[in-house]
Backbone as CSV, one residue per row, in Angstrom:
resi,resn,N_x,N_y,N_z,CA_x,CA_y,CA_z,C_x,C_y,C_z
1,UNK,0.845,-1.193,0.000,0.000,0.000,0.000,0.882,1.246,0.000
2,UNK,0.892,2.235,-1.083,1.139,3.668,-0.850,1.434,4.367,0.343
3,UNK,1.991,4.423,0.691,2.532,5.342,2.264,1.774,7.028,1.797
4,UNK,1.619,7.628,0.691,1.087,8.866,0.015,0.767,8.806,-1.034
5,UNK,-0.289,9.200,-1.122,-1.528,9.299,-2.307,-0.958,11.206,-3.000
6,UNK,-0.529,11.571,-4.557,0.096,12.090,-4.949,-1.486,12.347,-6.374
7,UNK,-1.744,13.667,-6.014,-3.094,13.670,-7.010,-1.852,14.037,-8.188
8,UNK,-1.624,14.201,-9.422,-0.702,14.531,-10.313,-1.389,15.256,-11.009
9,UNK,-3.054,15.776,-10.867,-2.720,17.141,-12.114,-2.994,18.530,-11.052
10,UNK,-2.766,18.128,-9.396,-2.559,19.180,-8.711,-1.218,19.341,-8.064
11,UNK,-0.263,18.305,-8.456,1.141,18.888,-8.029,2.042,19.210,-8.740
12,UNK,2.628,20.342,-8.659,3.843,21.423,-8.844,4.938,20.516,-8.656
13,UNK,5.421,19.766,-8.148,6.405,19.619,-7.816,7.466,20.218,-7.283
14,UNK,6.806,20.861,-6.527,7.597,22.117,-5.642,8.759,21.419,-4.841
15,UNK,8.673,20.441,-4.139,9.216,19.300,-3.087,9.477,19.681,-1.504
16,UNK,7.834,20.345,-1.258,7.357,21.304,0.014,7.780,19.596,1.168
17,UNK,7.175,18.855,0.161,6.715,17.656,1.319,8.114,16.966,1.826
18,UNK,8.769,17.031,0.870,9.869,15.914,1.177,10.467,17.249,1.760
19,UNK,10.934,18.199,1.996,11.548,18.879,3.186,11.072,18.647,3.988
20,UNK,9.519,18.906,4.363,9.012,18.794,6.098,9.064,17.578,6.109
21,UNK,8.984,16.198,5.610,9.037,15.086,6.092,10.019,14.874,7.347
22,UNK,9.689,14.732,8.758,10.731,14.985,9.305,11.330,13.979,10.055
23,UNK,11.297,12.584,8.574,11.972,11.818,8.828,12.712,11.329,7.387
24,UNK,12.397,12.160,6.337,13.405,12.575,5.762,13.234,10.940,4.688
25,UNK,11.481,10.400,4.349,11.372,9.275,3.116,10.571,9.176,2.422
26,UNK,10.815,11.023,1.750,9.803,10.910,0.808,10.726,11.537,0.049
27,UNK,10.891,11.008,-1.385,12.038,11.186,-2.210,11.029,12.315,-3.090
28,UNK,11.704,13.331,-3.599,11.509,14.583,-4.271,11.267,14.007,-5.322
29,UNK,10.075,14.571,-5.588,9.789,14.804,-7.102,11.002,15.089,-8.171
30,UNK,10.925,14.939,-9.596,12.086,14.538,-10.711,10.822,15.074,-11.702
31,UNK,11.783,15.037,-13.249,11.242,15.704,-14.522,10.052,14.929,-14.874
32,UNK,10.604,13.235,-14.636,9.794,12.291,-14.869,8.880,11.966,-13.534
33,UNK,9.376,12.408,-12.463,8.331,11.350,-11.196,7.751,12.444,-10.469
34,UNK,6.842,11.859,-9.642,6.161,12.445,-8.600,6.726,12.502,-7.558
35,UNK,6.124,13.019,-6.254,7.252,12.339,-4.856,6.518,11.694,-4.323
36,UNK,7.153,10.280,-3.794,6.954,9.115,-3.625,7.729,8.793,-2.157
37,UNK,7.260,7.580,-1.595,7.967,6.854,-0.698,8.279,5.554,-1.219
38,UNK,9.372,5.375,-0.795,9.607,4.282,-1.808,9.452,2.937,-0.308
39,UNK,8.825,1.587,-1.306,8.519,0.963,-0.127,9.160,0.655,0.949
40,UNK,10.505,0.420,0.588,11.313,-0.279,1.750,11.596,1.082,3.170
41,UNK,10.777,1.852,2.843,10.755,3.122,3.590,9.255,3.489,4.176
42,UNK,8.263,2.095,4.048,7.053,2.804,3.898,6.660,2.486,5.701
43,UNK,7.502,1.509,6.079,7.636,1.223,7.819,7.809,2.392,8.608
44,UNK,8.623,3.251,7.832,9.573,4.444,8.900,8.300,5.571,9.216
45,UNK,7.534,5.594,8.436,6.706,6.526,8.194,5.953,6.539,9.711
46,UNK,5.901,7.465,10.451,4.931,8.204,11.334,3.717,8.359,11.685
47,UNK,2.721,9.038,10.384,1.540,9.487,9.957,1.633,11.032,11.071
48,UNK,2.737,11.356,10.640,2.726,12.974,11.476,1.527,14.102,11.186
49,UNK,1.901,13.719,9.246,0.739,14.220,8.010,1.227,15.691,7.961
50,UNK,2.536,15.627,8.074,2.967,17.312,7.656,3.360,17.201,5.963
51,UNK,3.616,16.189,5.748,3.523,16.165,4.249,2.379,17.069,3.583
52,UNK,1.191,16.425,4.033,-0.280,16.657,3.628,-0.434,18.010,4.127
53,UNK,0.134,18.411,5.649,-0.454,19.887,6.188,0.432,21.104,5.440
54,UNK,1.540,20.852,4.735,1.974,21.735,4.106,2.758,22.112,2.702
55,UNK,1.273,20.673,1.961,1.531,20.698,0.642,0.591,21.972,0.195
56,UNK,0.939,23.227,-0.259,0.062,24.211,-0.847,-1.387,24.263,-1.365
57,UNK,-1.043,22.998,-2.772,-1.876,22.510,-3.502,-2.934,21.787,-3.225
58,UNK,-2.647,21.607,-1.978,-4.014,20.021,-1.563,-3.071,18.843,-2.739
59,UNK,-2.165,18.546,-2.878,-1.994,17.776,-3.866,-1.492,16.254,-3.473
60,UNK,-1.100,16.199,-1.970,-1.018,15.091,-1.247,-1.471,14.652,0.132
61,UNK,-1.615,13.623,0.219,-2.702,13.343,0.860,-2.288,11.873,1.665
62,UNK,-1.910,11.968,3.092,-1.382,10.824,4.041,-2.263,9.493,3.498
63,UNK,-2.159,8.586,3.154,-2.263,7.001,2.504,-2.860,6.629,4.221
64,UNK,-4.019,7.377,5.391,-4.482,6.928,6.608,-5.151,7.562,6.817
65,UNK,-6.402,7.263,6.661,-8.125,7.018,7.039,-8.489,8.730,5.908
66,UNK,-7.796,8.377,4.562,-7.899,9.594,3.547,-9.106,10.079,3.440
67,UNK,-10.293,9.161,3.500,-11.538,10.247,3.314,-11.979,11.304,4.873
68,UNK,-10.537,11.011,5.203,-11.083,12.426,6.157,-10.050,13.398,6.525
69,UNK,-9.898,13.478,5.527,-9.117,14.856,5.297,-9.811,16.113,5.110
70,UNK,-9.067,17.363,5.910,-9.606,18.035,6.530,-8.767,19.755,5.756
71,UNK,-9.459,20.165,4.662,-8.793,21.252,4.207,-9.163,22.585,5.001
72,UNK,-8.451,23.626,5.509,-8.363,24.355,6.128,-8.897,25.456,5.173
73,UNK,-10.296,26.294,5.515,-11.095,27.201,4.743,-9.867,28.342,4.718
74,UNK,-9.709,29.284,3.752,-9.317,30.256,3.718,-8.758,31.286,5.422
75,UNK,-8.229,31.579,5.902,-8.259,32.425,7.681,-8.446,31.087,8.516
76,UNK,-8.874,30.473,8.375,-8.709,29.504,9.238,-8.146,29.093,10.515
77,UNK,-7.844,29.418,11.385,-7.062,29.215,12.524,-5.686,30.368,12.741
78,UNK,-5.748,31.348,12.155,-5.615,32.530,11.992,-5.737,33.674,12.975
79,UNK,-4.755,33.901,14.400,-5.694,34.381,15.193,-4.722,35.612,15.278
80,UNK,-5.044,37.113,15.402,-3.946,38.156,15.396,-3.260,38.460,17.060
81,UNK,-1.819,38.589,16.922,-0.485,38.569,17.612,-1.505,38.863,18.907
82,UNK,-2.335,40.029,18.821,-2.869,40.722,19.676,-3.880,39.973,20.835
83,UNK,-4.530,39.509,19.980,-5.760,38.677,20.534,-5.120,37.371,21.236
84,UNK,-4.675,36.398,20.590,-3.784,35.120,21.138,-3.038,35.848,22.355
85,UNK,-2.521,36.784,22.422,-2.343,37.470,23.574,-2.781,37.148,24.679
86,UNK,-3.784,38.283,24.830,-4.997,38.555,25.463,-5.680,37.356,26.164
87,UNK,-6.293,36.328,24.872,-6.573,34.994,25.115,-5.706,34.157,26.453
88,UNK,-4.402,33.834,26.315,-3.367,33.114,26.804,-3.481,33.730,27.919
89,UNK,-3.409,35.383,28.240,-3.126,36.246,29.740,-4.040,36.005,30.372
90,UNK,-5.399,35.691,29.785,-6.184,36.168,30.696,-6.977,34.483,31.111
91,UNK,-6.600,33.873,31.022,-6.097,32.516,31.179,-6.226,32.154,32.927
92,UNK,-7.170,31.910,33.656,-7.238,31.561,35.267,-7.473,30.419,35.306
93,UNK,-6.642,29.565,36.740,-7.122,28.545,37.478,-8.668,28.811,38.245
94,UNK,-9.488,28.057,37.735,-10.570,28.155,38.340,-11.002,27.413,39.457
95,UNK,-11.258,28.090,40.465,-11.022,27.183,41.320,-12.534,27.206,42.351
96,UNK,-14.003,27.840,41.937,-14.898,27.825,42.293,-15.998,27.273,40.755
97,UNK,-17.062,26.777,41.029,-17.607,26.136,39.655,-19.204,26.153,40.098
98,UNK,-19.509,26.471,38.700,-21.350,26.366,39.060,-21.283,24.628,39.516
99,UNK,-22.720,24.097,39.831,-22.831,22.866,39.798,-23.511,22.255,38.278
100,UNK,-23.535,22.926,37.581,-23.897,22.735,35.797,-23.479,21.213,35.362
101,UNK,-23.185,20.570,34.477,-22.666,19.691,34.153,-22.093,20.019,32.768
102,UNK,-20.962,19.868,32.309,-20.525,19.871,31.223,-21.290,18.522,30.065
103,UNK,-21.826,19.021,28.755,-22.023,17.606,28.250,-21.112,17.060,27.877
104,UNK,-20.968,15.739,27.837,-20.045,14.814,27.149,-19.544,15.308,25.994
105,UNK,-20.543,15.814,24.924,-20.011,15.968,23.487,-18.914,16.924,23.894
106,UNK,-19.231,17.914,24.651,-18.649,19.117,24.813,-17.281,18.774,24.742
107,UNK,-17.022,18.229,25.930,-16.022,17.409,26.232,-14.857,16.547,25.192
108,UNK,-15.709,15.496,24.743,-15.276,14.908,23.828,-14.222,16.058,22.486
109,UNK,-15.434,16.894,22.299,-14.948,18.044,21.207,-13.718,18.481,21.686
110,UNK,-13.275,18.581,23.233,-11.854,19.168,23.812,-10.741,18.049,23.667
111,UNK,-11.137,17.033,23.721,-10.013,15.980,23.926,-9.761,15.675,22.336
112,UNK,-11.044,15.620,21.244,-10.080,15.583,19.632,-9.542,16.433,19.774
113,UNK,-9.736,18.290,20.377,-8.284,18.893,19.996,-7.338,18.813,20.595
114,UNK,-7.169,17.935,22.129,-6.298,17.463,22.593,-5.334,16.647,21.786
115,UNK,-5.840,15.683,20.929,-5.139,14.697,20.534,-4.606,14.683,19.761
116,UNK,-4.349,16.561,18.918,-3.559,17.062,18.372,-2.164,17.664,18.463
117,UNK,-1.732,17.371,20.236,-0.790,17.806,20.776,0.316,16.944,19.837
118,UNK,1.586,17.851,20.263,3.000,16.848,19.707,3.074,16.172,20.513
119,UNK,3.703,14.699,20.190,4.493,13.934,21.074,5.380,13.021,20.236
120,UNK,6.185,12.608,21.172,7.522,12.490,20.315,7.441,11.347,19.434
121,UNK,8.160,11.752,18.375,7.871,10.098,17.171,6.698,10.308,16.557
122,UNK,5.688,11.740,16.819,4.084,11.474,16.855,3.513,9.746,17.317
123,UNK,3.914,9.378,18.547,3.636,8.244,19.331,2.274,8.156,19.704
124,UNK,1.497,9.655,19.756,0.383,9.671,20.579,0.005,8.267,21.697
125,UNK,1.046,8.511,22.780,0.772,7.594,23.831,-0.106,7.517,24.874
126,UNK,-1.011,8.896,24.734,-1.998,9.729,25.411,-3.596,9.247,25.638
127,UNK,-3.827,8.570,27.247,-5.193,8.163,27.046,-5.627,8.726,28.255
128,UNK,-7.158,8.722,27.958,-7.916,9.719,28.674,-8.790,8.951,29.925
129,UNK,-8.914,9.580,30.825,-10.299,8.362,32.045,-11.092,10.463,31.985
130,UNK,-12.035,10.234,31.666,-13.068,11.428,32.130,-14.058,11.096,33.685
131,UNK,-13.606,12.273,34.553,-14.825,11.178,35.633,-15.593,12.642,35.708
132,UNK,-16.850,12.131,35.508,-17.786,13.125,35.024,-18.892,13.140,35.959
133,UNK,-19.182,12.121,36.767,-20.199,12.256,38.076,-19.391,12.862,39.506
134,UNK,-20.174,14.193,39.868,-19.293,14.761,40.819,-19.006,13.934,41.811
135,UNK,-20.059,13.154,41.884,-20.240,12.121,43.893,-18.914,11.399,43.500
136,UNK,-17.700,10.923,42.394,-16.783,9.850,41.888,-16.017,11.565,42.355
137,UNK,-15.735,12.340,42.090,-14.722,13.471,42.046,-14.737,13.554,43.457
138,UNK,-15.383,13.683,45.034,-15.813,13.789,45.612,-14.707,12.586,46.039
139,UNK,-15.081,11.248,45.747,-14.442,10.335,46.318,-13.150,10.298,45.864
140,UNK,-12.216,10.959,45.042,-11.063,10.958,44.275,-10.424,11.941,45.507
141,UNK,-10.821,13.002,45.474,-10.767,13.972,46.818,-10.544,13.369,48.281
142,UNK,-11.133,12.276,48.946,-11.341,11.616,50.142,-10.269,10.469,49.823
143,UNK,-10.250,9.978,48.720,-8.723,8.885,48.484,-6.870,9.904,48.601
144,UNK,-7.497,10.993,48.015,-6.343,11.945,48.070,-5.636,12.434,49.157
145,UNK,-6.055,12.790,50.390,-6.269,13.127,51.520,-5.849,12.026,52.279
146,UNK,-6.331,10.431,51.967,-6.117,9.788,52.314,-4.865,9.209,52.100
147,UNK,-4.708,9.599,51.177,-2.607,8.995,50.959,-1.916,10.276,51.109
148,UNK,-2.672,11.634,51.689,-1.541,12.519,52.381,-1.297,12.288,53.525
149,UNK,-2.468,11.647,54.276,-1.854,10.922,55.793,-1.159,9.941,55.946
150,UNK,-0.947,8.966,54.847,0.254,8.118,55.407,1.316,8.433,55.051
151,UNK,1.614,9.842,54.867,3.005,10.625,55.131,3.047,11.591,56.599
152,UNK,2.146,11.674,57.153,1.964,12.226,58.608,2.570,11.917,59.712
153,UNK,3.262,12.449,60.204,4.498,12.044,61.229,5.398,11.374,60.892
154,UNK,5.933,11.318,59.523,6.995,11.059,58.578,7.898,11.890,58.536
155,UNK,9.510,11.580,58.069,10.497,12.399,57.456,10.395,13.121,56.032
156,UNK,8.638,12.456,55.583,8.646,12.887,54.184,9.163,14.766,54.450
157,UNK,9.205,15.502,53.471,9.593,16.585,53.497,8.101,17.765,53.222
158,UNK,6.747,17.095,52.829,5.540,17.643,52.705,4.697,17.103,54.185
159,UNK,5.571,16.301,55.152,4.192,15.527,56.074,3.245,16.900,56.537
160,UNK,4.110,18.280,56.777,3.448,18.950,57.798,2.687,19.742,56.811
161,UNK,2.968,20.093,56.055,1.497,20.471,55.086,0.584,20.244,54.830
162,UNK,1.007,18.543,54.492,-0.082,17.345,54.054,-1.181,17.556,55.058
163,UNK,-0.701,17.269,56.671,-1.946,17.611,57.578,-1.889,18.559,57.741
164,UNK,-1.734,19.688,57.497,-2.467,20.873,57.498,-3.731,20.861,56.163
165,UNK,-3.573,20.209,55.126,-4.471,19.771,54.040,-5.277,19.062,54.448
166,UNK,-4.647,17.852,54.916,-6.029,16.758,55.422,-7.194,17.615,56.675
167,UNK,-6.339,18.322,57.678,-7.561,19.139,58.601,-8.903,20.090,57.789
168,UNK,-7.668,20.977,56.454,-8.896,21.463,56.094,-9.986,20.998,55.906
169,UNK,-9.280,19.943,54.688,-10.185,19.311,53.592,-11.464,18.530,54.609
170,UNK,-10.803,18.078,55.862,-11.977,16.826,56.628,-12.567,17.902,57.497
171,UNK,-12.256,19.676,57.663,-13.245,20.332,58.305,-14.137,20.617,57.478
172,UNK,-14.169,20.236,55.929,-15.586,20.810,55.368,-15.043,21.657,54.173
173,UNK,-13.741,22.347,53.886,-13.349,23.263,52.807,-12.373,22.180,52.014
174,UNK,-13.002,21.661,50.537,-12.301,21.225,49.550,-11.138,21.528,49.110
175,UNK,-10.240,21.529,49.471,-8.842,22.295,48.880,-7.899,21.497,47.908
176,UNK,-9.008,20.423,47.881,-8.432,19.244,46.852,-9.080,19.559,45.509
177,UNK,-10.166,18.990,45.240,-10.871,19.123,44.107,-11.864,20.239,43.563
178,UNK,-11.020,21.269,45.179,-12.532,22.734,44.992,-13.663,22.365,44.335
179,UNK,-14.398,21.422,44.983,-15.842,21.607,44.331,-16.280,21.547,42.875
180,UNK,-14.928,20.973,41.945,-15.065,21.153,40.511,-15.929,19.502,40.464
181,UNK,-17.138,19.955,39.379,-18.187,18.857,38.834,-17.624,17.575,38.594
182,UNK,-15.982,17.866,37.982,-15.089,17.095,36.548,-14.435,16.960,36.549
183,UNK,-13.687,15.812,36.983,-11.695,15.414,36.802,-11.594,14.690,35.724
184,UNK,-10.405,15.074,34.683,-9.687,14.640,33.895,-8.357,14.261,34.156
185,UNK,-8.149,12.732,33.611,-7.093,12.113,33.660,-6.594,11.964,32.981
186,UNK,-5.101,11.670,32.368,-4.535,11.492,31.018,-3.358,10.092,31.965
187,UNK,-3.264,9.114,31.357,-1.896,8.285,31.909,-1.232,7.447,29.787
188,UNK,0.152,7.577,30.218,0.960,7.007,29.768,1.373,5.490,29.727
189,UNK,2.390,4.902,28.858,2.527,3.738,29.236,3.791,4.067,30.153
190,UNK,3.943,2.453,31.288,5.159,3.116,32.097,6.609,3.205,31.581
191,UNK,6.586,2.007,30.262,7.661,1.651,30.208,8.756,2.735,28.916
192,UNK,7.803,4.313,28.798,8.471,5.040,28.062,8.237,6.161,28.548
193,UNK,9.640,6.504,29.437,9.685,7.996,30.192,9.425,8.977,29.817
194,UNK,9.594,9.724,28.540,9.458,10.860,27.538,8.626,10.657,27.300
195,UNK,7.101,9.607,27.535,5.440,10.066,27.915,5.246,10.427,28.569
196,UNK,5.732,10.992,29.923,5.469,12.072,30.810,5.395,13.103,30.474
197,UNK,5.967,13.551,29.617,5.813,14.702,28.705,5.247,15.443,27.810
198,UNK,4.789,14.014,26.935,3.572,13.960,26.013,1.765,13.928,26.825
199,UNK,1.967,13.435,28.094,0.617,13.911,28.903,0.856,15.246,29.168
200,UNK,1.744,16.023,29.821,1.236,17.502,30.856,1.149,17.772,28.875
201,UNK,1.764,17.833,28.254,1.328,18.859,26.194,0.210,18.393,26.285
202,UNK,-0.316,17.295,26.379,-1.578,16.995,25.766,-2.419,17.560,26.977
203,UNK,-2.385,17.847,27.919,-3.181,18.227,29.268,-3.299,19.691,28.693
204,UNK,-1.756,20.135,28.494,-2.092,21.701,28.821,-2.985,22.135,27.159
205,UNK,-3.012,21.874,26.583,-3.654,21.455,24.827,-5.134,21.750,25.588
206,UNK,-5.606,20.805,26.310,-7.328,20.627,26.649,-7.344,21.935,27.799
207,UNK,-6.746,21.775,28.764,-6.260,23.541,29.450,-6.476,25.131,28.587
208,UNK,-5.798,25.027,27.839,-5.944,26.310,26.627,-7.220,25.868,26.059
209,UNK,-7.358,24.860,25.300,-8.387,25.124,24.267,-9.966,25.172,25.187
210,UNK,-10.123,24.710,26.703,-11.383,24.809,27.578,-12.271,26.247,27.278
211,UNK,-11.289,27.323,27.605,-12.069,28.601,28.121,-12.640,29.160,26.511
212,UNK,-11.978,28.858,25.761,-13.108,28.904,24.427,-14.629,28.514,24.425
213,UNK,-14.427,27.167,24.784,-15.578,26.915,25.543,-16.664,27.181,26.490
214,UNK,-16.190,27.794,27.320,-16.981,28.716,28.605,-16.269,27.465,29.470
215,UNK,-15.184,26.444,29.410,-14.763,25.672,30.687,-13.862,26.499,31.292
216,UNK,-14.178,26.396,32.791,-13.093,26.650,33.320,-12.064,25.470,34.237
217,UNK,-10.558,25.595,34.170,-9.667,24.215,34.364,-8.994,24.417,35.428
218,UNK,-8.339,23.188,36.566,-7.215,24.380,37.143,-6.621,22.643,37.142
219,UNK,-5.021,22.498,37.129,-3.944,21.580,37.600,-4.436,20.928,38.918
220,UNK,-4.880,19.843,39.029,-4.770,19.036,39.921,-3.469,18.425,40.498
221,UNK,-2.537,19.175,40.890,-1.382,18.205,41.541,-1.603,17.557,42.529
222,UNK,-2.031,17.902,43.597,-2.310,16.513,44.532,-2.542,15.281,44.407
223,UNK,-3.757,15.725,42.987,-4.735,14.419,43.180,-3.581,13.510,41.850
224,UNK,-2.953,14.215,40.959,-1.494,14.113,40.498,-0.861,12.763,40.833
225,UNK,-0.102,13.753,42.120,0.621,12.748,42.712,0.343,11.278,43.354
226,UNK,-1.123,11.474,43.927,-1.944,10.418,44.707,-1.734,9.194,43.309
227,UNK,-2.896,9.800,42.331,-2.735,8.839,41.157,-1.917,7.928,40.649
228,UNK,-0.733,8.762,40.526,0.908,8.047,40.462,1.071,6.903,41.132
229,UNK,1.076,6.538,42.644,1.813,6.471,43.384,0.280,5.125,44.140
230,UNK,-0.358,5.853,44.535,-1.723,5.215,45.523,-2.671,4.312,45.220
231,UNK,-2.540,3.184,45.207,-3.027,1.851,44.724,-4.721,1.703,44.870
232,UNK,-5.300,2.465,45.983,-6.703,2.216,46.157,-7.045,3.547,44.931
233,UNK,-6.584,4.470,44.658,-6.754,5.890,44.170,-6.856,5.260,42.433
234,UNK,-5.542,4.538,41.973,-5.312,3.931,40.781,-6.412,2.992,40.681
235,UNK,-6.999,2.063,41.532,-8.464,1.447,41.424,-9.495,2.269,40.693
236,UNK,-9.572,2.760,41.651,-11.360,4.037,41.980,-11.137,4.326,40.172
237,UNK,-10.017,4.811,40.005,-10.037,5.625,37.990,-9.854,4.747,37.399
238,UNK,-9.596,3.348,37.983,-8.994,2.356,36.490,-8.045,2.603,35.990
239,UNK,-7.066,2.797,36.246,-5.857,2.933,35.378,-5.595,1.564,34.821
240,UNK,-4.996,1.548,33.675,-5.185,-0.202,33.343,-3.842,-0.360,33.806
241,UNK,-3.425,-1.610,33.799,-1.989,-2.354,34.034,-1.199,-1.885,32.927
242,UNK,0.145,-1.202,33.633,1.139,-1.061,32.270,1.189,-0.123,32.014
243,UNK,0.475,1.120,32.652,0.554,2.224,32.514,0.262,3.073,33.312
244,UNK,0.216,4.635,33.781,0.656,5.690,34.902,-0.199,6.951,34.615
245,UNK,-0.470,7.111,35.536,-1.265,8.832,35.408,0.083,9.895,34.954
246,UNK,-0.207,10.136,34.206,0.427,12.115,33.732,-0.184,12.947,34.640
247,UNK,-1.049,13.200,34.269,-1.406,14.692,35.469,-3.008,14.083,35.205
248,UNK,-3.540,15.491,36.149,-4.977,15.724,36.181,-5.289,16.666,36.369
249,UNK,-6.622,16.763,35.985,-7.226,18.549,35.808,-8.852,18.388,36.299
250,UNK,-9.093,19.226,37.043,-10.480,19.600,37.390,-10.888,20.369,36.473
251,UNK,-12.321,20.381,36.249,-12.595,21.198,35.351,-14.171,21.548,34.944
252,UNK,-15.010,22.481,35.115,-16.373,22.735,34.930,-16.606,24.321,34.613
253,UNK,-17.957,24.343,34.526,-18.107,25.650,34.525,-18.187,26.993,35.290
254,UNK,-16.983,28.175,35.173,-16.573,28.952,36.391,-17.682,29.617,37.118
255,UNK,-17.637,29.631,38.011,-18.381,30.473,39.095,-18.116,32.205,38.560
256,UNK,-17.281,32.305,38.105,-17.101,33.911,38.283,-16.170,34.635,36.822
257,UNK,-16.751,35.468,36.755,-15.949,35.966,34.872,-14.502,36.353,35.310
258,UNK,-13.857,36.753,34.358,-12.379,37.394,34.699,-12.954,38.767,34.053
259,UNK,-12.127,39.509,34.635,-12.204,41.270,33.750,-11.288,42.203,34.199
260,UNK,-9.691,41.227,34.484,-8.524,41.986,34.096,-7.414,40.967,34.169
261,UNK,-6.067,41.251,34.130,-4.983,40.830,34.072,-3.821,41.005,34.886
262,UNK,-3.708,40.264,35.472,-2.897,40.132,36.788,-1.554,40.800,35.942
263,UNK,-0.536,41.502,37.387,0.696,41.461,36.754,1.431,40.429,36.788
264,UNK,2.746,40.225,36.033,3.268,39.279,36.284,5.005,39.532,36.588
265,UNK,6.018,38.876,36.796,7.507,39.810,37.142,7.940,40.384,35.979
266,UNK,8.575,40.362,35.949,9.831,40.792,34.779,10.401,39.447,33.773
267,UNK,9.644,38.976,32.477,10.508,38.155,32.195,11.921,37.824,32.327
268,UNK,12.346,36.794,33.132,13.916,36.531,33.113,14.203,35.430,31.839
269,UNK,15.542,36.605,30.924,15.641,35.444,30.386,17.507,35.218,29.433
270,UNK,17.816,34.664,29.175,19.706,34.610,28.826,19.844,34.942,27.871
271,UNK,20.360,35.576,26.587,20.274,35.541,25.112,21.881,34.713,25.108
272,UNK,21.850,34.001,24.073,23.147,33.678,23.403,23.476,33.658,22.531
């Protein structure tokens, strides 16, 4: 099978594709040929699809799941210096939430543009647990808490925080899951370290693209770390065998608008 489908009375032969190929096996177009992968090269192939995203012409087209290819209208994703700005700054951890429910589709619609993040090799090693009934978020919260106390009167280097967390959280103020409707999980496989990496991109991906939405998100590290590490906690979400939580994110609809922009320091930064 074709590794790239090559329409020939819409390509130039410019040889846009075989530069971005950025694994470097798609042989350039010639007087006589098209550009091609030649088979014994058709293994190496990725399906990154930068061939396809920055052939001009529409004139090639990734040889994987082709009738759904997706041409970009004219402005398209196009957003000015100014605005993407603005967007990104004004950007809050939300950390109070109506009791609303997000719908699923909604949802769903955030995690395909999640699953557009980079990751390395384009591996996409990135899988999702959505826990979408608050009374399950609620109990993710009470497991959390619960593996900060068996660091309590420890040498750990967090014990005395931890119970200062566990008092709040068991006097009645959430300081775990603030009251958010919605935890999102992302875990990796264990046995490839540089997927730790490819979860927080793909996390922070569904992070940015939320408040488009009207979601508001904030970093779950606690419940983070619990996940990692806490065997009754790794139950309750299912994590399957063979693989590890990346991070987690709370996430519903905010209690309260934004209508300014915090300061922030002084970028620090080295030139060389």
């Amino acid at each position: 099978m074709d590794t790239i489908i090559v329409d020939e009375e819409l390509c130039t032969k410019c040889g846009i594709c075989s530069e971005a190929c950025p694994i470097s096996i798609i042989d350039p177009a010639g007087d006589e040929k098209f550009p091609e992968v030649r088979e014994e090269n058709s293994g190496k192939c990725i399906r990154c699809g930068h061939c396809e995203a920055f052939c001009p012409k529409g004139a090639l087209i990734l040889n994987f799941r082709p009738e759904e290819k997706e041409i970009l209208p004219e402005g398209a994703g196009e957003i000015p210096e100014k605005e993407i700005g603005f967007y990104l700054k004004k950007r809050r951890s939300a950390r109070t939430y109506k009791t609303k429910s997000v719908p699923r589709e909604k949802i769903e619609e955030l995690l395909e543009v999640a699953s557009y993040a980079p990751s390395a090799e384009n591996g996409q090693p990135v899988e999702w647990i959505v826990v979408h009934d608050p009374e399950k978020v609620r109990r993710i919260g009470d497991l959390t808490v619960e593996w900060m106390k068996t660091f309590i009167g420890s040498d750990h280097p967090a014990s005395g925080f931890f119970a200062a967390l566990a008092g709040i959280y068991e006097g009645g103020h959430d300081v775990i899951c603030r009251g958010a409707p919605h935890m999102l999980f992302n875990h990796i496989p264990e046995d490839r370290p540089v997927a730790q990496v490819d979860g927080i991109i793909a996390m922070t991906y569904f992070d940015v693209a939320a408040p488009a939405a009207g979601i508001g998100t904030c970093w779950a590290g606690f419940v983070a770390m619990a996940a990692a590490e806490y065997e009754p906690l790794k139950k309750e979400i299912g994590i399957p065998a063979g693989r590890k939580c990346s991070y987690a994110m709370m996430f519903g609809y905010p209690k309260h608008s934004i209508h300014s922009i915090p300061r922030r320091d002084p970028v620090k930064v080295t030139w060389i």
